[in-house]
Structure formats: structure tokens, C-alpha cells
């Protein structure tokens, strides 16, 4: 099916199942410990050996010698995989650095070896016996040293053009002429996904056929990249990942666990299981790159923005991509003169890549502080300042409208619900004992992408519909919304639908990432169900256009036949893939929201604690308010982490992230997270998909950091432009002791 | 983790003798720190003497009105003990400010005293660390030092002692009772228990090889207001940037010890004597001679302000403008 015209009325609009709050259908498996996670697949791969990965001890250089003899002689050891015996390996199209180092080392803790042994403890002990002789090379590890001369990237929408600034109007002239201006630089640090479940894989060969049970968000990408890395035909590889214990972008790609498990299983002729040890997770894998962002705003005294410039510098390994922190600035506010620049420095730190809401999450942390600063310069309320700069069209192409944009309502409804009018616009005025109280707001913005997505649906003789797609559920609720979609389409209650996910043997889906999963994957299921309905109608001898699928029956005219009747002589199977037309060219498809935060800052110690949070989200039809709310409150929690504590500390001498465990890399704990409220505006966006739904998970993090930052400023009167906002950054400017 | 042998000791003296006579032997109590470090091969004992059967898990009154706390009383039990809560509340509060419920259930009084630093370079066996590998150097100096010590450091080491409980014990003037391989017992004032790094940062306490902690004793109650104020980046489950253990009397006198700032719980008599003059006077004395890094210089001001918050909580006299 191709979605190339706005959706009309369709069976989803009945909303008997879709749009209703359902708890997760996979919840009982998780709460009873019976959901099959990758490292525990003894049911399908019994007798596995254990692998333990050794990471590189240097950030850049080469392996002069690697001695595995002692390790090989250690108790229980079956094999040691290194670049010397791994055979030729390709590199996945989505990987920047190689997943097995040698002889070059590209970053700290890049895998240099894996020991395979009878037990995990034996493998771990033997890994410490591997003697690696490194030759260090000079590396570049300090992003701040690269700002100002890092190469410009192509920021225009035409990727065939050479690198250039993205310009609209004449920014410099407008900025020079503006009566009120801001020119400020903001920084965000490197951040880690820090998902609960580490990278984990069990690999088993049968002849030249390989199966990996792994933990991965994008089955198709990983299927392709693992086959490419190992140099085997894709047809000989199966990737299975039905449950994922958190990913946040860290599991979008093939990683070392899967490659090394496959190599280890090959070397030993046995299944091999590998989970990456926690201290390796932070430097071995990808992370959200740090940014240095310069923002210049110019406005008339009325508050109308006339000049907007946003330039961002990030770093990555050679061949890597930039953090697109300027993405939202092209679209969020009106303004006739604009300049966008993205610069990418070559750094020899570990590989940077997507982390929840890549681009916008970092970009809004800067832009939405800048908007707060500008509102103060203008003497305007920050909510009103955003509202008067709203745009209903793409500022670069005014003929191109947003498919739906309710940012103003998000801000207004949120302000009312939160009690924004009680905020004192003068900072550092509100006290509660020795606590300094402040409120902050930020807009939330995240583009709505759709990705080609397929599914297969089966109607069994028992009347149960089974959905098969390689879509993943990374804790988001995919199982549930896919079941809801099939149930709605086929006129069944939720408990008559079975959903099977995450298997490369199933039709290729969007996968989970970029908040495109919910909209795209359910659209694929919709397409397959349309085909299945046609088959059912044909079997029952009714016209599919007239048939009504409801309450487990197919009704046409006066006839009402149980759905199962259509499969009486045999299971019906339908498969289809949703392809996308150019509605995203005709319209700008985006999601919007507003975040409101209240903080208390200890007037003595400067400790910052969030007291209240509210998100108002406009993201099309909400397929399941329960799972969507869980997505958003999780995202808000991550936003608090990014605002107040998350930072991979870079040792710029040795080129690595120093705090590489969960004691050193702090994420919020329960005590940090207060009451969170989420409101979804009632929307249905017919330009986006037949489901009329957009993603919402990543919207939930976009802007949170700035709302916290703005609340801290409102509380203290001290503006901090460098995340995370830790107490040491304002301690010397807090009220004096008396 | 390296292979090791294991035994369960039957008496304190036997435990001490076993560790004293076997090079590379260590005691194992709750294991909440040692086992983690063994998995990372930061600790590589060849032999473990498990002392959990020794039943040193009672809290009893002493003849002089204090308390004697068995070495293996769990952190949970100690912090919940009614006598501790009533008479030594700073200790209950300090313990509950640390770790998590699960860890406190397992961690022991003696083990808590002996917990090792959380310096990230100590934890990464690829990095130079004089504490982990004597003579290898200190990668933390000139590196990421935000959490690390501002005073009591040396050119060889700037690690902090990370615990909370010991900071309260320091302000209470606790005594550590031990037994050695010969069955000799001694009492070590907590002020002398943890050592400054000097040129031997791997030597962290006054204990001799095989010397086993059997109890911690507290002198008779001090009265006053007991406060433990722990400042950190998140609200729970993090080590202190700065902590203050204080026992403050109605007349403005009292005692105060600082955590998160030094290789040991940090207290000075001169600082205590200045308490009635307010927080800045106290910390000026307590941190005289401090050598912070650019990354942790803020701890000096934070210590002053945290103490001011503590005094404010006790007396409502200190304020912010």
C-alpha cells in the first residue's frame, strides 16, 4: 500500500480498541520474568559457552602484539577471538568504527579480543590474561579546541550541494538592525544511553546458517550489517530480538556483542553467549555527542523575531556524522532572516550516534534557553514570546504548511494547568524557607518521520489473528499498539490478537527509532489487514467495500458471519508493506509540545531538585494513552537527567569517558523525579498515516532540559548555559551567607 | 576475577591468624565492595577468610554509658537500633544517606569502615593508580577530579574516602577494636584509623596484616542536635560531593566532620572550636592548607555552605541573604 493522499475515514476511526488505554499485553511476561531476553535464550540455544570482551586500553594507535597464549591455557577456555584469527571482516554500513579492533585501535574500549570459555567467570578471568602491546598515537579528544575551525557540513536540504550554511533572507543585516539581540553560546556534554540491559547476544551456527538472539532496535539494519561484517549471505542469517531491555538509540545498530558471539560460535562449534560488561558499555558503544552551540536572535521590540542563527559544532570519529542540533531551528519559530550552520570536528573519542531524540534534544536545550533569555530582554512572558513567533508554515518555504501544529494550544493549556501565572517574571524572588523556587517553560518539537514498514497477518481457523513483523518493542509498547491496530481492523477484541515481533524471518518493518516506530509499524499492520479483510470478504462471498468487521463478525447487508468462518478451510495469510508518498514534502510533519517545570534550589548548597513537571503534547492520534504516557514520563525523566546530572566526563589527555559505570554516570533515581503530568491534545493528523498518529516518545524529552534550566534561572537569577546544571556552576553566585 | 581459596573462620583470632599467615589473604564480610572490586581485578586476593559465622553482630551497652557495636552488625540494623537512633542520631542518618536498602542489608560496620575509594581512575585498570598499583602514578592528578579530595592529598594520590558512616563515627569519636594474629587486642581511635596517602596511598588504614576489626565503640552520648547533611548531584544513591556530620549544642558549640573532601573523614579541633563563630570560621580552619584542583575547588565553598545549612537546621541562626 502506498500512502500518498490524506487519509479518509477508515476502520481505525471507529476507535473501539485503538486510542483506548490498554495496559501492555506483554506486561505479564515481564512481571513474571518469562519474557525471553537475549541473554536468557537457553530454550532455543542450550549449552552455550560464554564470551567475555576485552576492550582496548588506549584511545588511538595500534596493536603491536597480542599474546593470547596464557589466556588460552587458562581453565575452561575454548578459544580467543582477535583480529588475527577472525578472518576478514567487513564493516556494517551503519558503523563508523570497526567492531573488532586490530591492528588499528580507533577508540578506547574498542573490542580487541573475546575469550570463550565454559563459564562466564572463566572467560572474564582469562580476558585479563591477554597481553596486548599497544603503540599509542596522538589523538584529538577536546571538542572545545576544535570550535571555530571544524569543517562546515552540508546543512541545505539538497544533499548534493557542497557544504554551506543554510540561509534564508539576510541574517547579518537583520541581526545588525534588530533593536533587541542575543548572542550566546551553550554547551551540552557527551551522554550515554545507559540502558538497563547491556548489549547481549547468543549466536549459534548450523552448518553455514547463523542465528543470533540479540537485543536490537532495528532488525533489518542489523541483519544486513551482520551479514556484511561476517561476509555471509543475508539468507543464511536469522536475527531474533523479541524483547529489548532498553535501547534509547544505543541498540539501533549492529554492535560488538553480535559480531563476536558469531565469531566465537564459529571458532568453537558451540552456541556462544555474550553480554557486554557494564564498564565497557560507555566507551565501547555509541553515545550522544557533545555540542557547542552559538545562537543569535534578533527581534523587534514587539517581540517578533527578525533574525535567527543557530550554529552547532560537534565531533565524531572520521566518517561519522554530526549531532544535528540545529534541526528544530529551521522550523520552530517564524523569522524572515535565518542562518543555520553545522560543523563537525574529527575527534578520536568513541563513536557518536543517535540517542533519544538526536538533534532536537540537544538543540532545544540551547534554543529554548535562548528564547527564555530573549523574552527577558524584551520584557515579555516566555509563553507569550513563543506564541507570537509561532508559524503555521515552513519558514524557508512558506507555501509548505505544517500538517497540523498546535504549539500555541500546548503552551496556553499548559500554562493554565501548571499555574504559570503565579510565576514571578523577576528571577530569584520566590522563596520557601531557604529554598529558591522557580518555574520554567520550553517548547517541545520533534519531526515526525515515517519509514517503510511491512507486516504479515494470519487469520487462524480458531479466529485468532496473528501479526508478524520484524518491528521491535524496546519497552515502548509496540506489542500493544500493533495488537490494537489489528484488533480494530479485524473487528476483534484485543485478546483475539497475537503479536510476534523482532524476527528477521518476518516482514521488514520500520524498527524502533526516531519516534517513527509507532506510526510507521502500525501503518504497515493496517496495510496487511486491509489485504486480509479482502481475503476474508472473498472467502465469505461479500463485497469487501461493504463489509463491516465488528464484534468478531463480518457484517454485510443483513448477513453476519463469524470472522473465523472465513478461515474454516484453512488459515488466511496476508502481507503488505506501507510505502510513503510525498505528503512529507507537501506538508511539514512534526510533533509539538510544551514542558513546564518547577524547581527548588537549596539556597545554601545550590542543590537543584525538580518539584513538578507537566508536558502537553500534540502528536496526532494517541494510539494508547497508557503506553504513550509511559513513553512521555520516561522521556521527561531523561530530560531531567540531561539537565541536571548526565555527563560523560572526557579525559582529554587519554581520550576516554572516565565515569564509565552506573556509579559514575548518574541518571535520575526515583527520588529525583516528582509528580509528572502529561496531557495529550486530541488530534488526528490525516496527512501522516492511515492511523492519523505520530510518534510521541522522543517529543517527551525535547525541551525538558531547557525548561529545567529556565526554572533554575527563575529560581536563582543565575543563568547557566553549560549542561548539566550542577550546583558547582552557580554556587558562587547564590545568595551570600549571613 | 582471579581464582582464590575460601574458608569460613571459626573464631576472630583464627581468622586473624589465617589472614596474617597467608600472603594475599583478605577478610570477607558483607562483600558489597570487595566482591565488586574482585570482579574488576582491582582486588585480587588469593584467599578469602569469611568472617560471617563469628557472630560479632550484637549492639551492647558499655560500662561507661556508650555502645559497643559488633563488627558485623549490618548497616541496616545499626541505623535502625533504638539506642543509636536516640543517642547517636547522626550515625543513623549518615548510614541511611548512603548506598541503597539492599546494600545496607548486606554491608557490615567493619566493612563500611574499610570501603575503598570511588576514584574513577582507581576503578579503571588501564589507568595509572598508585593506590591500586603502587608506583604506577596517579592518572587522576590532571584528570577528571570533580569528585576527588581537596585536602589531605599528596602528589601520589588525590582520592577521597567515599563513605558516610565513618564521617559520623569521626564526629562521635568512635574507637575501633581489633584482634591480631597473636590474639592481641587493641583500640584505635577513629581519628587515627584511616591514613593519609603520603607516598603509600595503598596503605589506607592503621590495621596491620591480619588484624581484624571486632567492634566499634561509641563513648557516652553527647546530647545536642545530630545532623548529617549529604550534598550530591542526585537525590539518592550517589557518593557525597560534600557531607557534614555535626553534633551541635544549644550554646553554639559542637563538633563537625566532613566527608567527600579528603582521604579520610575530615575533622579538626581548631575547626570545632570555631563553631560558635559560624560556618566560614569553621571551614577556614578545617580546610587550612587545602590543595583543590580546578575541577573540585568548588568543594571548599560547598563545605562552608553545607555547614551553614547544617547550623541553620539546628539553630535557625545562619541564613542566606
JSON list of N, CA, C and O in Angstrom, two decimals, chain A residues 458-462 532 535 539 564-573:
[
{"chain": "A", "resi": 458, "resn": "UNK", "atom": "N", "xyz": [-2.20, -13.23, 9.91]},
{"chain": "A", "resi": 458, "resn": "UNK", "atom": "CA", "xyz": [-2.78, -14.55, 9.68]},
{"chain": "A", "resi": 458, "resn": "UNK", "atom": "C", "xyz": [-4.11, -14.62, 10.42]},
{"chain": "A", "resi": 458, "resn": "UNK", "atom": "O", "xyz": [-4.18, -14.24, 11.59]},
{"chain": "A", "resi": 459, "resn": "UNK", "atom": "N", "xyz": [-5.11, -15.13, 9.73]},
{"chain": "A", "resi": 459, "resn": "UNK", "atom": "CA", "xyz": [-6.38, -15.44, 10.41]},
{"chain": "A", "resi": 459, "resn": "UNK", "atom": "C", "xyz": [-6.44, -16.96, 10.55]},
{"chain": "A", "resi": 459, "resn": "UNK", "atom": "O", "xyz": [-6.51, -17.69, 9.56]},
{"chain": "A", "resi": 460, "resn": "UNK", "atom": "N", "xyz": [-6.36, -17.42, 11.79]},
{"chain": "A", "resi": 460, "resn": "UNK", "atom": "CA", "xyz": [-6.36, -18.86, 12.03]},
{"chain": "A", "resi": 460, "resn": "UNK", "atom": "C", "xyz": [-7.77, -19.43, 12.02]},
{"chain": "A", "resi": 460, "resn": "UNK", "atom": "O", "xyz": [-8.77, -18.70, 12.09]},
{"chain": "A", "resi": 461, "resn": "UNK", "atom": "N", "xyz": [-7.83, -20.72, 11.99]},
{"chain": "A", "resi": 461, "resn": "UNK", "atom": "CA", "xyz": [-9.15, -21.38, 11.98]},
{"chain": "A", "resi": 461, "resn": "UNK", "atom": "C", "xyz": [-9.89, -21.16, 13.29]},
{"chain": "A", "resi": 461, "resn": "UNK", "atom": "O", "xyz": [-11.11, -21.29, 13.35]},
{"chain": "A", "resi": 462, "resn": "UNK", "atom": "N", "xyz": [-9.15, -20.82, 14.31]},
{"chain": "A", "resi": 462, "resn": "UNK", "atom": "CA", "xyz": [-9.78, -20.51, 15.60]},
{"chain": "A", "resi": 462, "resn": "UNK", "atom": "C", "xyz": [-10.24, -19.06, 15.69]},
{"chain": "A", "resi": 462, "resn": "UNK", "atom": "O", "xyz": [-10.73, -18.62, 16.73]},
{"chain": "A", "resi": 532, "resn": "UNK", "atom": "N", "xyz": [-5.98, -8.60, 4.30]},
{"chain": "A", "resi": 532, "resn": "UNK", "atom": "CA", "xyz": [-6.63, -9.74, 4.94]},
{"chain": "A", "resi": 532, "resn": "UNK", "atom": "C", "xyz": [-8.15, -9.58, 4.90]},
{"chain": "A", "resi": 532, "resn": "UNK", "atom": "O", "xyz": [-8.88, -10.55, 4.67]},
{"chain": "A", "resi": 535, "resn": "UNK", "atom": "N", "xyz": [-9.33, -10.72, 1.62]},
{"chain": "A", "resi": 535, "resn": "UNK", "atom": "CA", "xyz": [-9.37, -12.19, 1.53]},
{"chain": "A", "resi": 535, "resn": "UNK", "atom": "C", "xyz": [-10.57, -12.75, 2.28]},
{"chain": "A", "resi": 535, "resn": "UNK", "atom": "O", "xyz": [-11.23, -13.68, 1.82]},
{"chain": "A", "resi": 539, "resn": "UNK", "atom": "N", "xyz": [-13.57, -14.92, 0.74]},
{"chain": "A", "resi": 539, "resn": "UNK", "atom": "CA", "xyz": [-13.92, -16.24, 1.26]},
{"chain": "A", "resi": 539, "resn": "UNK", "atom": "C", "xyz": [-15.39, -16.32, 1.62]},
{"chain": "A", "resi": 539, "resn": "UNK", "atom": "O", "xyz": [-16.04, -17.34, 1.44]},
{"chain": "A", "resi": 564, "resn": "UNK", "atom": "N", "xyz": [-14.10, -16.13, 12.06]},
{"chain": "A", "resi": 564, "resn": "UNK", "atom": "CA", "xyz": [-13.39, -17.40, 11.97]},
{"chain": "A", "resi": 564, "resn": "UNK", "atom": "C", "xyz": [-13.89, -18.24, 10.79]},
{"chain": "A", "resi": 564, "resn": "UNK", "atom": "O", "xyz": [-13.16, -19.08, 10.24]},
{"chain": "A", "resi": 565, "resn": "UNK", "atom": "N", "xyz": [-15.11, -18.01, 10.42]},
{"chain": "A", "resi": 565, "resn": "UNK", "atom": "CA", "xyz": [-15.71, -18.78, 9.33]},
{"chain": "A", "resi": 565, "resn": "UNK", "atom": "C", "xyz": [-14.88, -18.64, 8.05]},
{"chain": "A", "resi": 565, "resn": "UNK", "atom": "O", "xyz": [-14.79, -19.57, 7.25]},
{"chain": "A", "resi": 566, "resn": "UNK", "atom": "N", "xyz": [-14.28, -17.47, 7.86]},
{"chain": "A", "resi": 566, "resn": "UNK", "atom": "CA", "xyz": [-13.51, -17.23, 6.64]},
{"chain": "A", "resi": 566, "resn": "UNK", "atom": "C", "xyz": [-12.29, -18.13, 6.55]},
{"chain": "A", "resi": 566, "resn": "UNK", "atom": "O", "xyz": [-11.75, -18.36, 5.48]},
{"chain": "A", "resi": 567, "resn": "UNK", "atom": "N", "xyz": [-11.82, -18.63, 7.72]},
{"chain": "A", "resi": 567, "resn": "UNK", "atom": "CA", "xyz": [-10.64, -19.49, 7.74]},
{"chain": "A", "resi": 567, "resn": "UNK", "atom": "C", "xyz": [-11.02, -20.94, 7.98]},
{"chain": "A", "resi": 567, "resn": "UNK", "atom": "O", "xyz": [-10.19, -21.76, 8.37]},
{"chain": "A", "resi": 568, "resn": "UNK", "atom": "N", "xyz": [-12.28, -21.25, 7.75]},
{"chain": "A", "resi": 568, "resn": "UNK", "atom": "CA", "xyz": [-12.76, -22.59, 8.08]},
{"chain": "A", "resi": 568, "resn": "UNK", "atom": "C", "xyz": [-11.99, -23.66, 7.32]},
{"chain": "A", "resi": 568, "resn": "UNK", "atom": "O", "xyz": [-11.62, -24.70, 7.87]},
{"chain": "A", "resi": 569, "resn": "UNK", "atom": "N", "xyz": [-11.69, -23.39, 6.06]},
{"chain": "A", "resi": 569, "resn": "UNK", "atom": "CA", "xyz": [-10.99, -24.40, 5.27]},
{"chain": "A", "resi": 569, "resn": "UNK", "atom": "C", "xyz": [-9.47, -24.26, 5.36]},
{"chain": "A", "resi": 569, "resn": "UNK", "atom": "O", "xyz": [-8.77, -25.14, 4.90]},
{"chain": "A", "resi": 570, "resn": "UNK", "atom": "N", "xyz": [-9.02, -23.22, 5.95]},
{"chain": "A", "resi": 570, "resn": "UNK", "atom": "CA", "xyz": [-7.57, -23.06, 6.08]},
{"chain": "A", "resi": 570, "resn": "UNK", "atom": "C", "xyz": [-7.21, -21.64, 6.46]},
{"chain": "A", "resi": 570, "resn": "UNK", "atom": "O", "xyz": [-7.94, -20.69, 6.16]},
{"chain": "A", "resi": 571, "resn": "UNK", "atom": "N", "xyz": [-6.08, -21.52, 7.11]},
{"chain": "A", "resi": 571, "resn": "UNK", "atom": "CA", "xyz": [-5.59, -20.22, 7.56]},
{"chain": "A", "resi": 571, "resn": "UNK", "atom": "C", "xyz": [-5.48, -19.25, 6.38]},
{"chain": "A", "resi": 571, "resn": "UNK", "atom": "O", "xyz": [-5.04, -19.65, 5.29]},
{"chain": "A", "resi": 572, "resn": "UNK", "atom": "N", "xyz": [-5.88, -18.03, 6.62]},
{"chain": "A", "resi": 572, "resn": "UNK", "atom": "CA", "xyz": [-5.68, -16.98, 5.61]},
{"chain": "A", "resi": 572, "resn": "UNK", "atom": "C", "xyz": [-4.43, -16.17, 6.00]},
{"chain": "A", "resi": 572, "resn": "UNK", "atom": "O", "xyz": [-4.24, -15.84, 7.18]},
{"chain": "A", "resi": 573, "resn": "UNK", "atom": "N", "xyz": [-3.63, -15.88, 5.02]},
{"chain": "A", "resi": 573, "resn": "UNK", "atom": "CA", "xyz": [-2.40, -15.13, 5.28]},
{"chain": "A", "resi": 573, "resn": "UNK", "atom": "C", "xyz": [-2.33, -13.94, 4.32]},
{"chain": "A", "resi": 573, "resn": "UNK", "atom": "O", "xyz": [-2.50, -14.12, 3.11]}
]
